[in-house]
PDB file of C-alpha atoms in Angstrom:
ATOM      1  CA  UNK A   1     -11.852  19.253 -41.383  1.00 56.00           C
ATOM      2  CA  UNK A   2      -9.191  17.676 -43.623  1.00 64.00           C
ATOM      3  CA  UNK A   3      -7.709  14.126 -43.511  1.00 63.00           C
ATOM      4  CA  UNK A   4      -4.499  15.058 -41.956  1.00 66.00           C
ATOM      5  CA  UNK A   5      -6.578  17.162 -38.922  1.00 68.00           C
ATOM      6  CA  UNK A   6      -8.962  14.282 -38.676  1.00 70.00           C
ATOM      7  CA  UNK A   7      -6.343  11.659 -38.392  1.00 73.00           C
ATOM      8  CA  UNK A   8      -4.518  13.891 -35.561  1.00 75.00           C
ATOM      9  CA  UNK A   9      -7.907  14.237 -33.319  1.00 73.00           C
ATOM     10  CA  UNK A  10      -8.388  10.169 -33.676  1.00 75.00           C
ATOM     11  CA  UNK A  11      -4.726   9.440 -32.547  1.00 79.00           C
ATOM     12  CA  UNK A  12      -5.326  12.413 -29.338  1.00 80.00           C
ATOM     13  CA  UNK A  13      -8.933   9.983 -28.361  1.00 80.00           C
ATOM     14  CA  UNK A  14      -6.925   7.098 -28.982  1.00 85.00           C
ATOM     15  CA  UNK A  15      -4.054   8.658 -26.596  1.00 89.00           C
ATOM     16  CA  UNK A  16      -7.007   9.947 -24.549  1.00 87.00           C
ATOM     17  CA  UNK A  17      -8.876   6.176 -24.232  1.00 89.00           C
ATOM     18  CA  UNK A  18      -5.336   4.488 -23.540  1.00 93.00           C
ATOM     19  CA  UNK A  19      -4.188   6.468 -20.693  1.00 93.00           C
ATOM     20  CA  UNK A  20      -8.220   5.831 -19.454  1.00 93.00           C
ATOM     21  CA  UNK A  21      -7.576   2.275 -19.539  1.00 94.00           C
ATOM     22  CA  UNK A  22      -4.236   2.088 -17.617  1.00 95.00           C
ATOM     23  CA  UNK A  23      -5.931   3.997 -15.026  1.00 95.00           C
ATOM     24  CA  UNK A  24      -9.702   2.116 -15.316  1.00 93.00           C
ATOM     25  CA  UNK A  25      -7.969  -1.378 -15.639  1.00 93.00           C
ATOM     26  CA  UNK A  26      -6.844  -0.566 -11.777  1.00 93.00           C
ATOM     27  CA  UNK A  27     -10.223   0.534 -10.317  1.00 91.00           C
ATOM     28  CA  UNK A  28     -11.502  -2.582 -12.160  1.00 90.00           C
ATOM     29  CA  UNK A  29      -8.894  -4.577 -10.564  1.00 90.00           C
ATOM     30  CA  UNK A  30      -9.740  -3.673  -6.970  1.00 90.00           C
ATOM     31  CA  UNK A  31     -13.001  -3.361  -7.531  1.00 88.00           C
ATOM     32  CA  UNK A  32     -12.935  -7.241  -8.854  1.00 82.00           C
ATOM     33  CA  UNK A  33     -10.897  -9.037  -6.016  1.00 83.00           C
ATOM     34  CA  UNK A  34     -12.015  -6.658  -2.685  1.00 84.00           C
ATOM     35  CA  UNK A  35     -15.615  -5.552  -4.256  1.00 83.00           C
ATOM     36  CA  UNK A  36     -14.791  -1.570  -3.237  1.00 86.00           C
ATOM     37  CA  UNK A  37     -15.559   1.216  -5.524  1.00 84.00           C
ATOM     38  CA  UNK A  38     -12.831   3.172  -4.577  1.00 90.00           C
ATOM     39  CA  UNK A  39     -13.609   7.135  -4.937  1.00 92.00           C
ATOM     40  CA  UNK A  40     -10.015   8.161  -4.036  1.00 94.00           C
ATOM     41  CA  UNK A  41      -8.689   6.183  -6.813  1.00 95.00           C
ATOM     42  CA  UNK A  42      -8.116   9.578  -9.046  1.00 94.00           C
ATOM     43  CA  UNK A  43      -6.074  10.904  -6.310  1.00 95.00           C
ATOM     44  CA  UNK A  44      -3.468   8.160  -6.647  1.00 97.00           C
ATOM     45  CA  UNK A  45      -3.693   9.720 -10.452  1.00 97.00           C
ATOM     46  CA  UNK A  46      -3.058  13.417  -9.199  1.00 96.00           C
ATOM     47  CA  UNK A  47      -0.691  13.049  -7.103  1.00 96.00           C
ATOM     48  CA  UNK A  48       1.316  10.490  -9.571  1.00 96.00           C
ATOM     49  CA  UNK A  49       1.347  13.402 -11.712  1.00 96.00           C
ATOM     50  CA  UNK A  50       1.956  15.695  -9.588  1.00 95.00           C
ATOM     51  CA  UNK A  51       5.497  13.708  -8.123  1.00 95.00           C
ATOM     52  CA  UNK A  52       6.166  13.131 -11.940  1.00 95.00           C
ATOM     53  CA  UNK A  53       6.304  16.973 -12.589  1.00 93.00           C
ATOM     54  CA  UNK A  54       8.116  17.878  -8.972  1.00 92.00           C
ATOM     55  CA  UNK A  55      11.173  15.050  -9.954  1.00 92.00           C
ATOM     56  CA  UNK A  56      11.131  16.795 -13.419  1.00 90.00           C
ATOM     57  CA  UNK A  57      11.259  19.963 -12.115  1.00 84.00           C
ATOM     58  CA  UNK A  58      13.148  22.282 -14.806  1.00 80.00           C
ATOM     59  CA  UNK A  59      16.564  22.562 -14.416  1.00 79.00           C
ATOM     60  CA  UNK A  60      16.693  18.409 -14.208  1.00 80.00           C
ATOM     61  CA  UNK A  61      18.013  16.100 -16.422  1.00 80.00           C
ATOM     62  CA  UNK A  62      15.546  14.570 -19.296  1.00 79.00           C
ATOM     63  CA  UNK A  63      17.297  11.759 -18.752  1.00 83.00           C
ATOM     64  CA  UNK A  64      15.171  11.031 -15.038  1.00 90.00           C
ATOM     65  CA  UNK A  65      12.188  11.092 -17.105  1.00 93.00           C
ATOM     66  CA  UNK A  66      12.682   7.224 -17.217  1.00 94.00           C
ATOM     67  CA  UNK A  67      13.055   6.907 -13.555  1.00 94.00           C
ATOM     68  CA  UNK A  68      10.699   9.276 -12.883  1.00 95.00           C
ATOM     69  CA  UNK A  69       8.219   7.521 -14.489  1.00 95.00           C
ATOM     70  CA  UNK A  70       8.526   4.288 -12.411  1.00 96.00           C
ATOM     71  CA  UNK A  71       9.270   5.865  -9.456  1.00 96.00           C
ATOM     72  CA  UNK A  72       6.182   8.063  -9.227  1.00 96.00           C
ATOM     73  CA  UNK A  73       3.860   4.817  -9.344  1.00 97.00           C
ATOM     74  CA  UNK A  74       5.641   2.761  -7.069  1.00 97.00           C
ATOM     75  CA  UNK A  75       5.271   5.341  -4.355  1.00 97.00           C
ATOM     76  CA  UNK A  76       1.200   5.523  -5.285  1.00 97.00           C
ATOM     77  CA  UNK A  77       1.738   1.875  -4.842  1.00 97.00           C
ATOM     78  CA  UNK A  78       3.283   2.491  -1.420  1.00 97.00           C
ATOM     79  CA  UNK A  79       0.751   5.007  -0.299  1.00 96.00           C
ATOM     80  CA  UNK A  80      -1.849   2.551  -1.805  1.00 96.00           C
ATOM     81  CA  UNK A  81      -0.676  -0.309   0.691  1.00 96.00           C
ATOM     82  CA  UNK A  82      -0.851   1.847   3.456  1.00 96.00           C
ATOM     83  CA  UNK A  83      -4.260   3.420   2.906  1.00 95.00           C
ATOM     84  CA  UNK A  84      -5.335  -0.362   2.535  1.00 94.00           C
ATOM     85  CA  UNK A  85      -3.333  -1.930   5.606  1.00 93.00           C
ATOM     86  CA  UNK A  86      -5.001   0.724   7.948  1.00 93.00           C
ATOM     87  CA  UNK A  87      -8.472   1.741   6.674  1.00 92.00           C
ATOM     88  CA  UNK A  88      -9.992  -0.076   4.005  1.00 91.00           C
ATOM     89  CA  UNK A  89      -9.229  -3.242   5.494  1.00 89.00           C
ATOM     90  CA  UNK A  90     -11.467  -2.097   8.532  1.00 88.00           C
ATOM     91  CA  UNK A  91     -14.695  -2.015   6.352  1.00 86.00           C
ATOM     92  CA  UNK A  92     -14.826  -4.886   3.800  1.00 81.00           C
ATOM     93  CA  UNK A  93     -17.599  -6.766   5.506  1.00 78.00           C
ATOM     94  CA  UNK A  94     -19.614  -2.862   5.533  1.00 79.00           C
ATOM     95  CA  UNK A  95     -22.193  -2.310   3.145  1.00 82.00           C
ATOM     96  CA  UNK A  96     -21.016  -0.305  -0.049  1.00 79.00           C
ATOM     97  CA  UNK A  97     -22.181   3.075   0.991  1.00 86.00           C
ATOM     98  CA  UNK A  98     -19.725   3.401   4.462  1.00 89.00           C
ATOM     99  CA  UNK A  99     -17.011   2.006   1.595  1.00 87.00           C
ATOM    100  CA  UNK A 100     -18.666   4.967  -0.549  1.00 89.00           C
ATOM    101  CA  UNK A 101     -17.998   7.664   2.055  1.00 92.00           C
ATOM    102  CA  UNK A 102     -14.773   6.240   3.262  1.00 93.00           C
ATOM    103  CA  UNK A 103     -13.050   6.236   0.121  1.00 93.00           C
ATOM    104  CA  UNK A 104     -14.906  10.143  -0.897  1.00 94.00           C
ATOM    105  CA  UNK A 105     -13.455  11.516   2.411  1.00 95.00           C
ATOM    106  CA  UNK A 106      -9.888  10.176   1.884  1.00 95.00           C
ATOM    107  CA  UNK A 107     -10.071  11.777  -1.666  1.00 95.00           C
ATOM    108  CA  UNK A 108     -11.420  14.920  -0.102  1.00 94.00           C
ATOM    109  CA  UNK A 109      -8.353  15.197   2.434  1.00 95.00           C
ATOM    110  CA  UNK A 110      -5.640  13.886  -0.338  1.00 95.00           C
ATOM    111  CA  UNK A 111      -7.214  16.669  -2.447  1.00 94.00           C
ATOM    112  CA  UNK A 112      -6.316  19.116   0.144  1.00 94.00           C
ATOM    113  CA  UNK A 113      -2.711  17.749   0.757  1.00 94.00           C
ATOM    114  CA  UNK A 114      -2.343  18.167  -2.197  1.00 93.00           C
ATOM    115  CA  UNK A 115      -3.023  21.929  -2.714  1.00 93.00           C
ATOM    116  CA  UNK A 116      -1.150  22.517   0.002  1.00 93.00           C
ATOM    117  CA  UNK A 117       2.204  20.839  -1.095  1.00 92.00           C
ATOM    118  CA  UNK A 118       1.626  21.571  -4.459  1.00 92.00           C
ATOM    119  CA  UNK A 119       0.007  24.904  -4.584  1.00 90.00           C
ATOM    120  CA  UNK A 120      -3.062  25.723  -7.193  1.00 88.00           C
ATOM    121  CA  UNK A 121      -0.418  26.391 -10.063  1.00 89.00           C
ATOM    122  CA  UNK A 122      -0.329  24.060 -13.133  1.00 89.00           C
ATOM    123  CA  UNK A 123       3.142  22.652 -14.181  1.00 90.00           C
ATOM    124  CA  UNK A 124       3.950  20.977 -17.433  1.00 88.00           C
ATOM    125  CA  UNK A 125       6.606  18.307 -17.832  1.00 91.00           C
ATOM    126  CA  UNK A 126       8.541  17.583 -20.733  1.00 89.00           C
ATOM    127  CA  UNK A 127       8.837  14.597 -23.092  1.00 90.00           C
ATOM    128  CA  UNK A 128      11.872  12.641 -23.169  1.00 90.00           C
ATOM    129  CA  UNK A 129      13.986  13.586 -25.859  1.00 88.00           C
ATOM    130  CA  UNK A 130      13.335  10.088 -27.130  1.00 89.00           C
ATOM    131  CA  UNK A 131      10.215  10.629 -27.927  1.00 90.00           C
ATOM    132  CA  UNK A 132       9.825  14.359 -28.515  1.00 85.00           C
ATOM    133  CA  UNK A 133       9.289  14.199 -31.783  1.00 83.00           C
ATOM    134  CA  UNK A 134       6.690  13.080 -34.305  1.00 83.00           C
ATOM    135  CA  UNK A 135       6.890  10.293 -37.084  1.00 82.00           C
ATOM    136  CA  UNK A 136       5.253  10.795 -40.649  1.00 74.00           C
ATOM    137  CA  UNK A 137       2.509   8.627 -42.678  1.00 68.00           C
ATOM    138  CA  UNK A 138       0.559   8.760 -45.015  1.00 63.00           C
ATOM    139  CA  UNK A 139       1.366  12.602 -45.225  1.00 68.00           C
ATOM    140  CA  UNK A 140       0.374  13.259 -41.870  1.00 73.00           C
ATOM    141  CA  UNK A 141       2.670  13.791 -38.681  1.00 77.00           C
ATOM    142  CA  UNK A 142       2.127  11.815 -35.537  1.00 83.00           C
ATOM    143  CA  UNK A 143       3.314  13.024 -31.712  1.00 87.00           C
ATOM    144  CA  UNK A 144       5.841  10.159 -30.565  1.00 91.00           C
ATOM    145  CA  UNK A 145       4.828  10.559 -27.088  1.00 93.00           C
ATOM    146  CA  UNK A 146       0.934   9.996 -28.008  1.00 91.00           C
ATOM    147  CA  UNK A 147       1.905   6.304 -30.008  1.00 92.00           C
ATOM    148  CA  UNK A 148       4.125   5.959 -26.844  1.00 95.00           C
ATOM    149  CA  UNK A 149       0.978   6.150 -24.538  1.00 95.00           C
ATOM    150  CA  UNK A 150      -0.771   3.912 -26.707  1.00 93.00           C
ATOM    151  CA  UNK A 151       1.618   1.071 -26.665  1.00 95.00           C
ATOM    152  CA  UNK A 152       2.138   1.561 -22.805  1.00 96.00           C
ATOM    153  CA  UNK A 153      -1.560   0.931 -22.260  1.00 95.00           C
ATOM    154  CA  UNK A 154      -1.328  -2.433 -24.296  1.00 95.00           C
ATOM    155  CA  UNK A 155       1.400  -3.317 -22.484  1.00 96.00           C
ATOM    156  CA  UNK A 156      -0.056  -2.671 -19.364  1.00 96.00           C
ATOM    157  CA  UNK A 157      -3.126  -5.029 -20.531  1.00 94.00           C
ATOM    158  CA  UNK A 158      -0.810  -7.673 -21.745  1.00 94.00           C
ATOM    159  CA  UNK A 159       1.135  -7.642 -18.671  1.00 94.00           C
ATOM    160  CA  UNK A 160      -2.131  -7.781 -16.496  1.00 93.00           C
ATOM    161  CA  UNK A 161      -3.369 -10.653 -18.851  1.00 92.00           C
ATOM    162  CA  UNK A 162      -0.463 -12.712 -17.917  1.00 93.00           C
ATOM    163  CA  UNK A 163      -0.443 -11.586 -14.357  1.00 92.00           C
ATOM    164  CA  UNK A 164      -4.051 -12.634 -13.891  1.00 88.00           C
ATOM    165  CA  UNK A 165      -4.127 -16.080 -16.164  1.00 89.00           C
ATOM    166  CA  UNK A 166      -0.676 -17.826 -15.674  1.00 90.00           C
ATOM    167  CA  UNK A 167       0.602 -16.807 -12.409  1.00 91.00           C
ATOM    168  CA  UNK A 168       0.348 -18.320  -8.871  1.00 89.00           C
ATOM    169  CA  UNK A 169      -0.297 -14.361  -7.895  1.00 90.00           C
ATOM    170  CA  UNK A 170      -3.452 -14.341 -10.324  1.00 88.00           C
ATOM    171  CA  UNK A 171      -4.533 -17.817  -9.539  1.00 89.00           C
ATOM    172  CA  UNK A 172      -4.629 -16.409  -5.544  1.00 88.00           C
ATOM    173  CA  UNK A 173      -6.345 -13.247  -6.511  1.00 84.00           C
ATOM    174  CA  UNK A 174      -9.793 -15.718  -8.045  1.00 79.00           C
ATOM    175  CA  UNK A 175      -9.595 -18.341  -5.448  1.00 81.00           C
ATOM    176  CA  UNK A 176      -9.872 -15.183  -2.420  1.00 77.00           C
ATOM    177  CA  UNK A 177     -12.906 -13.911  -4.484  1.00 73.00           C
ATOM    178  CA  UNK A 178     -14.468 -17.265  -4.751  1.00 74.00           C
ATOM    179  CA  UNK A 179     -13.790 -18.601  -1.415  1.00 75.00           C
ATOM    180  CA  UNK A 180     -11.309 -16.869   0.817  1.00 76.00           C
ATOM    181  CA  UNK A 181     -11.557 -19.300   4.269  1.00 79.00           C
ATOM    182  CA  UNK A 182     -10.540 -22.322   1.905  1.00 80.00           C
ATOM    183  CA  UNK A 183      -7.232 -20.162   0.876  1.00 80.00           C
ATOM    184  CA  UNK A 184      -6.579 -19.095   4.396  1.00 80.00           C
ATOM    185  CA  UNK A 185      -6.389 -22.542   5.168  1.00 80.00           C
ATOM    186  CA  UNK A 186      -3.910 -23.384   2.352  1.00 82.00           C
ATOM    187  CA  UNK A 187      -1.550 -21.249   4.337  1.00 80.00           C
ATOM    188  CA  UNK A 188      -2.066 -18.056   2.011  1.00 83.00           C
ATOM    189  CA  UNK A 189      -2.054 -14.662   4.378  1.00 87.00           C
ATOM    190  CA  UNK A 190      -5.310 -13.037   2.586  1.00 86.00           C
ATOM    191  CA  UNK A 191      -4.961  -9.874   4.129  1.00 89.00           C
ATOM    192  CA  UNK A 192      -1.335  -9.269   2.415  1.00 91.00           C
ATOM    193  CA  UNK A 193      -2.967 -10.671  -0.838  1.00 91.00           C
ATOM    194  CA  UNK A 194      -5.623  -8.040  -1.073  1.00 92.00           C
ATOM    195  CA  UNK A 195      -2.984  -5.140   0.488  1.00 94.00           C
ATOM    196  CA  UNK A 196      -0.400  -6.362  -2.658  1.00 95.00           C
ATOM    197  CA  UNK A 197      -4.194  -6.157  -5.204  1.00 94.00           C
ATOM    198  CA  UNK A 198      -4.806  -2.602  -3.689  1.00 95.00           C
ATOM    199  CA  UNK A 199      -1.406  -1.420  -4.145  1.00 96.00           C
ATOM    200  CA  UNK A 200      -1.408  -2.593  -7.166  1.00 95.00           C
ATOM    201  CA  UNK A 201      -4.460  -0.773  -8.625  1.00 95.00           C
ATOM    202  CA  UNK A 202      -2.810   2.726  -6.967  1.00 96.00           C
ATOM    203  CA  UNK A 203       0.540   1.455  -8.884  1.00 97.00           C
ATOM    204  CA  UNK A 204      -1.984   1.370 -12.019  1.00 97.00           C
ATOM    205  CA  UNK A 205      -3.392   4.952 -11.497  1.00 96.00           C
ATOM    206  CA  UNK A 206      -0.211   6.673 -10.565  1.00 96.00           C
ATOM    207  CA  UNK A 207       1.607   4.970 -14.047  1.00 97.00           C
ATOM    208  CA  UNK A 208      -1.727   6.440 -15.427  1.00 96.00           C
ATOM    209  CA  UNK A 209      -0.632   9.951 -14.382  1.00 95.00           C
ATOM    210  CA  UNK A 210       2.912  10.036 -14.889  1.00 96.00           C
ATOM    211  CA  UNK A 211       2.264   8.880 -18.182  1.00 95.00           C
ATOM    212  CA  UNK A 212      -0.235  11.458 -19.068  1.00 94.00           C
ATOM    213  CA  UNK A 213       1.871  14.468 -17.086  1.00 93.00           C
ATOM    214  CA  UNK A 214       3.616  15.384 -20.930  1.00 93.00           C
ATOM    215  CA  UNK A 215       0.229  16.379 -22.222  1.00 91.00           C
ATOM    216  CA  UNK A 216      -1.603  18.509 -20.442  1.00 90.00           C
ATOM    217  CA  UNK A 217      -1.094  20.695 -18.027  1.00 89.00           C
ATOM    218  CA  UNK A 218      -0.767  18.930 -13.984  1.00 91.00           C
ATOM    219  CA  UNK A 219      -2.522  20.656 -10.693  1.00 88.00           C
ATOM    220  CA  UNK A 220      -4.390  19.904  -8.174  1.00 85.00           C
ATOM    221  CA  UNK A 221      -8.166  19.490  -9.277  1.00 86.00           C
ATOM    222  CA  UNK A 222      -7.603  17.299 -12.178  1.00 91.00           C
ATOM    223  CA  UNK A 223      -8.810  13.645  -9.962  1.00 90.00           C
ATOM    224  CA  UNK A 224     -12.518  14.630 -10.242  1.00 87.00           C
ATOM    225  CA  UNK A 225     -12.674  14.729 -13.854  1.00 83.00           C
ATOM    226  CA  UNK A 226     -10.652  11.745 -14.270  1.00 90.00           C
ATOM    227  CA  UNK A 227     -12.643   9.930 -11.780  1.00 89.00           C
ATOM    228  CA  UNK A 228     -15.703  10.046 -14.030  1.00 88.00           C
ATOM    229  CA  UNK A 229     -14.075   9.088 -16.863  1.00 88.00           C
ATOM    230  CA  UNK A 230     -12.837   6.055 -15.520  1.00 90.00           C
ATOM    231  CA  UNK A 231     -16.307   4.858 -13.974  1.00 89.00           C
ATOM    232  CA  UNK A 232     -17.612   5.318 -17.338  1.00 89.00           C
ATOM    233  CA  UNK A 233     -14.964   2.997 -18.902  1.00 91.00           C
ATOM    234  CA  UNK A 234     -15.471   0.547 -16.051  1.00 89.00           C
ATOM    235  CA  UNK A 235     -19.529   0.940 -16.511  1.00 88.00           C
ATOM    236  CA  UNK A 236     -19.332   0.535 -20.023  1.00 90.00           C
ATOM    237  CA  UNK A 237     -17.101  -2.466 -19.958  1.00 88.00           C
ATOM    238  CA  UNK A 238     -18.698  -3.801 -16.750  1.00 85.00           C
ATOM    239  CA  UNK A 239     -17.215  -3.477 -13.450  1.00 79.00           C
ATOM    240  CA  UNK A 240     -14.192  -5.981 -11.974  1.00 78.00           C
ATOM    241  CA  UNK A 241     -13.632  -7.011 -15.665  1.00 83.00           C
ATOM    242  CA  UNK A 242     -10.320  -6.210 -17.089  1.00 87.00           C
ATOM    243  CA  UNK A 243     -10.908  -7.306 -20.424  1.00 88.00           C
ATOM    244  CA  UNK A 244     -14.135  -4.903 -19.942  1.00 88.00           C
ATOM    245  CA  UNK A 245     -11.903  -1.736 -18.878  1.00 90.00           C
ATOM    246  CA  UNK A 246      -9.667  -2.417 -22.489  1.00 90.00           C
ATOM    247  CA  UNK A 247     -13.123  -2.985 -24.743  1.00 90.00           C
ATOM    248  CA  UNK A 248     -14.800   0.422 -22.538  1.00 89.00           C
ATOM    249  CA  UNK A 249     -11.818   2.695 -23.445  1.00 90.00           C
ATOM    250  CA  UNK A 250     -12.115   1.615 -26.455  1.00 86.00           C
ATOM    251  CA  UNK A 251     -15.406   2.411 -27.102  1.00 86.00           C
ATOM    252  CA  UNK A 252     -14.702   6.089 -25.190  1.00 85.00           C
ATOM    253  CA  UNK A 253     -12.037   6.455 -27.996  1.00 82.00           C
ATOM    254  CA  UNK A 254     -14.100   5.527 -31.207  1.00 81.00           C
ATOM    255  CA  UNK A 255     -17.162   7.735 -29.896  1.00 81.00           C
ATOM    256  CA  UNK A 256     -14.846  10.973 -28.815  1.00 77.00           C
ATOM    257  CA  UNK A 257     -13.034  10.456 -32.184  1.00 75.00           C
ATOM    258  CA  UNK A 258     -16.223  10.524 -34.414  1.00 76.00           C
ATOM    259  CA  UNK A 259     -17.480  13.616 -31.677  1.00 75.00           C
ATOM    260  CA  UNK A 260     -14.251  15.009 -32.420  1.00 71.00           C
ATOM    261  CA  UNK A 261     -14.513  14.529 -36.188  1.00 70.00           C
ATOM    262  CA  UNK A 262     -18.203  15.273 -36.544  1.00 77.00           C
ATOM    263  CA  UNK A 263     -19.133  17.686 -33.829  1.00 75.00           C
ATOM    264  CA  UNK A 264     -16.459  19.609 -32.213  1.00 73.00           C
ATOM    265  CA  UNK A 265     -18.376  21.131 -30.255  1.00 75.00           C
ATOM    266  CA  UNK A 266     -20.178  18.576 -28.401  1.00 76.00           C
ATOM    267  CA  UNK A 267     -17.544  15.766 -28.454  1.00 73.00           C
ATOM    268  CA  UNK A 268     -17.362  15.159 -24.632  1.00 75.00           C
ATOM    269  CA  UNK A 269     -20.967  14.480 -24.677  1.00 81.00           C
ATOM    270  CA  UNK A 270     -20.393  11.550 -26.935  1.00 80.00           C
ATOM    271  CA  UNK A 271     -18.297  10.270 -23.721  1.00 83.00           C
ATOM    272  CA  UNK A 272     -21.643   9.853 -22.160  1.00 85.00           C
ATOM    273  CA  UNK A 273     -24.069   8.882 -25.159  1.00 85.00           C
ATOM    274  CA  UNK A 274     -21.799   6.142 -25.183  1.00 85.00           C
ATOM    275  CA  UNK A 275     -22.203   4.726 -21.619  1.00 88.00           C
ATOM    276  CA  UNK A 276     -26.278   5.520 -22.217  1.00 89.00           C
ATOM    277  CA  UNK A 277     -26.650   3.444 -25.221  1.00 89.00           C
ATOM    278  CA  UNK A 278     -24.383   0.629 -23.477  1.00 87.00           C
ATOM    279  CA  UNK A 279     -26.703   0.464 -20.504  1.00 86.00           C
ATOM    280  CA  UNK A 280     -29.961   0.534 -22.250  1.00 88.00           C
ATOM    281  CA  UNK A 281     -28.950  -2.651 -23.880  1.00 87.00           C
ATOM    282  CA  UNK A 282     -26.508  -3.855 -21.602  1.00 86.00           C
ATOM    283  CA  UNK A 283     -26.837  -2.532 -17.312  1.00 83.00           C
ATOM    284  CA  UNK A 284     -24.223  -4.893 -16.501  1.00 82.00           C
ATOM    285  CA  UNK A 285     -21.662  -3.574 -18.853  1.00 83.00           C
ATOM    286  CA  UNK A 286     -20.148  -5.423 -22.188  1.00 82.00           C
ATOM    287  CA  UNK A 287     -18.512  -7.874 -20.056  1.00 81.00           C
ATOM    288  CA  UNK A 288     -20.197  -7.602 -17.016  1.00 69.00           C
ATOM    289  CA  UNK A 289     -22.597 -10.448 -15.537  1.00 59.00           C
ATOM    290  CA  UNK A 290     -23.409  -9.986 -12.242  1.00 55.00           C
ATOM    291  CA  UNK A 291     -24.408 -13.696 -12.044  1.00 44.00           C
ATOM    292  CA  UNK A 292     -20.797 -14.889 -12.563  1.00 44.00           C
ATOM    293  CA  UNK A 293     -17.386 -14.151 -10.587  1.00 42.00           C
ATOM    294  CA  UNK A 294     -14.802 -12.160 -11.441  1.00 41.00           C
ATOM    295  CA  UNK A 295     -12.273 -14.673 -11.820  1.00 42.00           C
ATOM    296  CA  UNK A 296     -14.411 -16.132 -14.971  1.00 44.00           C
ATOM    297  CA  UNK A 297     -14.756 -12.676 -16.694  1.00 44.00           C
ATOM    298  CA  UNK A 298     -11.204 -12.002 -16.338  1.00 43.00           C
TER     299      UNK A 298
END
């Protein structure tokens, strides 16, 4: 493999690891503040890339790629707060396995809806023309769209940084992890603070799969395998730690980049001797420590 192939595989598992952590940064998220391990969390990625490629249907304007794009989230954002409102909030004092099979059979039936108004037939959606092409260094030819991904995912951390450190909202989200009765009684409604966290982490998977809809081909099917990959970012990185979701995709990235590079054939098992090695030395994750809160690892 040359330089010029080599450098295109790194930059597709550096795409690859940044559309992981847009979409692993939200199970962390909702894992951190409401302590669920939400299964049904790679639906909200489906079916945001599913209403990505039905709005960009051909014959439509490239031009509603931009809407599209927000649009698409804010409705898995929507269907987030209403999944929340009506059934999760029903079992947060349950032990984690009735959380388990709640969330697994609400994937299961989202799954289904989503055959049926979708069909089993892959679509593809374009790029904007904005980004449609490819920019040149060193000699070698990068996809717009891909450096596009990349910079949304560091947005999408930076944004979350701020959110979490130097707003009232993030300030609310440690204080109902650490003691929610004493923020009841400041006069916060908890409820609607956790419903506005949940939505938010289905906002963060649906951007996650609008985002990725230009790249590969969109169907029903594809939450399973990103479900995995996202728990292994989150393992790696240590769950409800959103600092630990950015270092764990970026880990995924360096290890399916040298798989990539150095064995073609076996580069998604690097995905996985990556989350081995990390446990061995590390079960809590790189920034996990079950002793502490969330709020202090954010």
């Amino acid at each position: 493999m040359n330089f010029a192939s080599a450098a295109i595989e790194v930059l597709s598992a550096l795409t690859t690891a940044a559309n992981l952590f847009i979409i692993a940064a939200g199970l962390s998220l909702v894992f951190g503040a409401l302590r669920i391990i939400n299964l049904a969390h790679g639906s909200f990625y489906m079916i945001g890339a599913l209403l990505m490629a039905s709005l960009l249907a051909p014959g439509r304007s490239a031009l509603l790629f931009w809407p599209a794009l927000l649009l698409s989230p804010l409705l898995m954002a929507g269907l987030g707060a209403l999944l929340e409102r009506f059934l999760f909030r029903r079992i947060y004092r349950a032990e984690h396995l009735m959380q388990l099979l709640l969330s697994y059979a609400l994937s299961l039936m989202l799954a289904d809806l989503a055959l049926r108004l979708w069909g089993a037939d892959s679509r593809t959606v374009p790029p904007p023309p904005l980004l449609a092409g490819a920019v040149g260094a060193g000699g070698v030819s990068f996809p717009l769209y891909d450096l596009f991904v990349i910079g949304l995912a560091l947005a999408v951390g930076c944004a979350l940084w701020a959110l979490l450190r130097y707003t009232r909202f993030g300030w609310e989200i440690r204080a109902a992890v650490e003691d929610p009765e004493s923020l009841a009684l400041c006069g916060r409604n908890v409820p609607a603070l956790f419903t506005a966290v949940f939505a938010l982490g289905a906002f963060l998977a649906g951007l996650g799969g609008a985002a990725i809809a230009p790249l590969q081909a969109i169907g029903p099917g594809m939450d399973s395998a990103i479900l995995v990959s996202a728990f292994i970012v989150t393992v790696i990185g240590g769950l409800g730690s959103i600092a630990g979701a950015a270092l764990g995709a970026a880990v995924i990235g360096l290890f399916q980049a040298v798989g990539t590079v150095w064995l073609p054939t076996w580069a998604p098992a690097f995905i996985f001797l990556a989350m081995i090695i990390v446990l061995v030395f590390r079960p809590s994750g790189l920034l996990g420590a079950p002793t502490q809160s969330w709020g202090e690892e954010t």
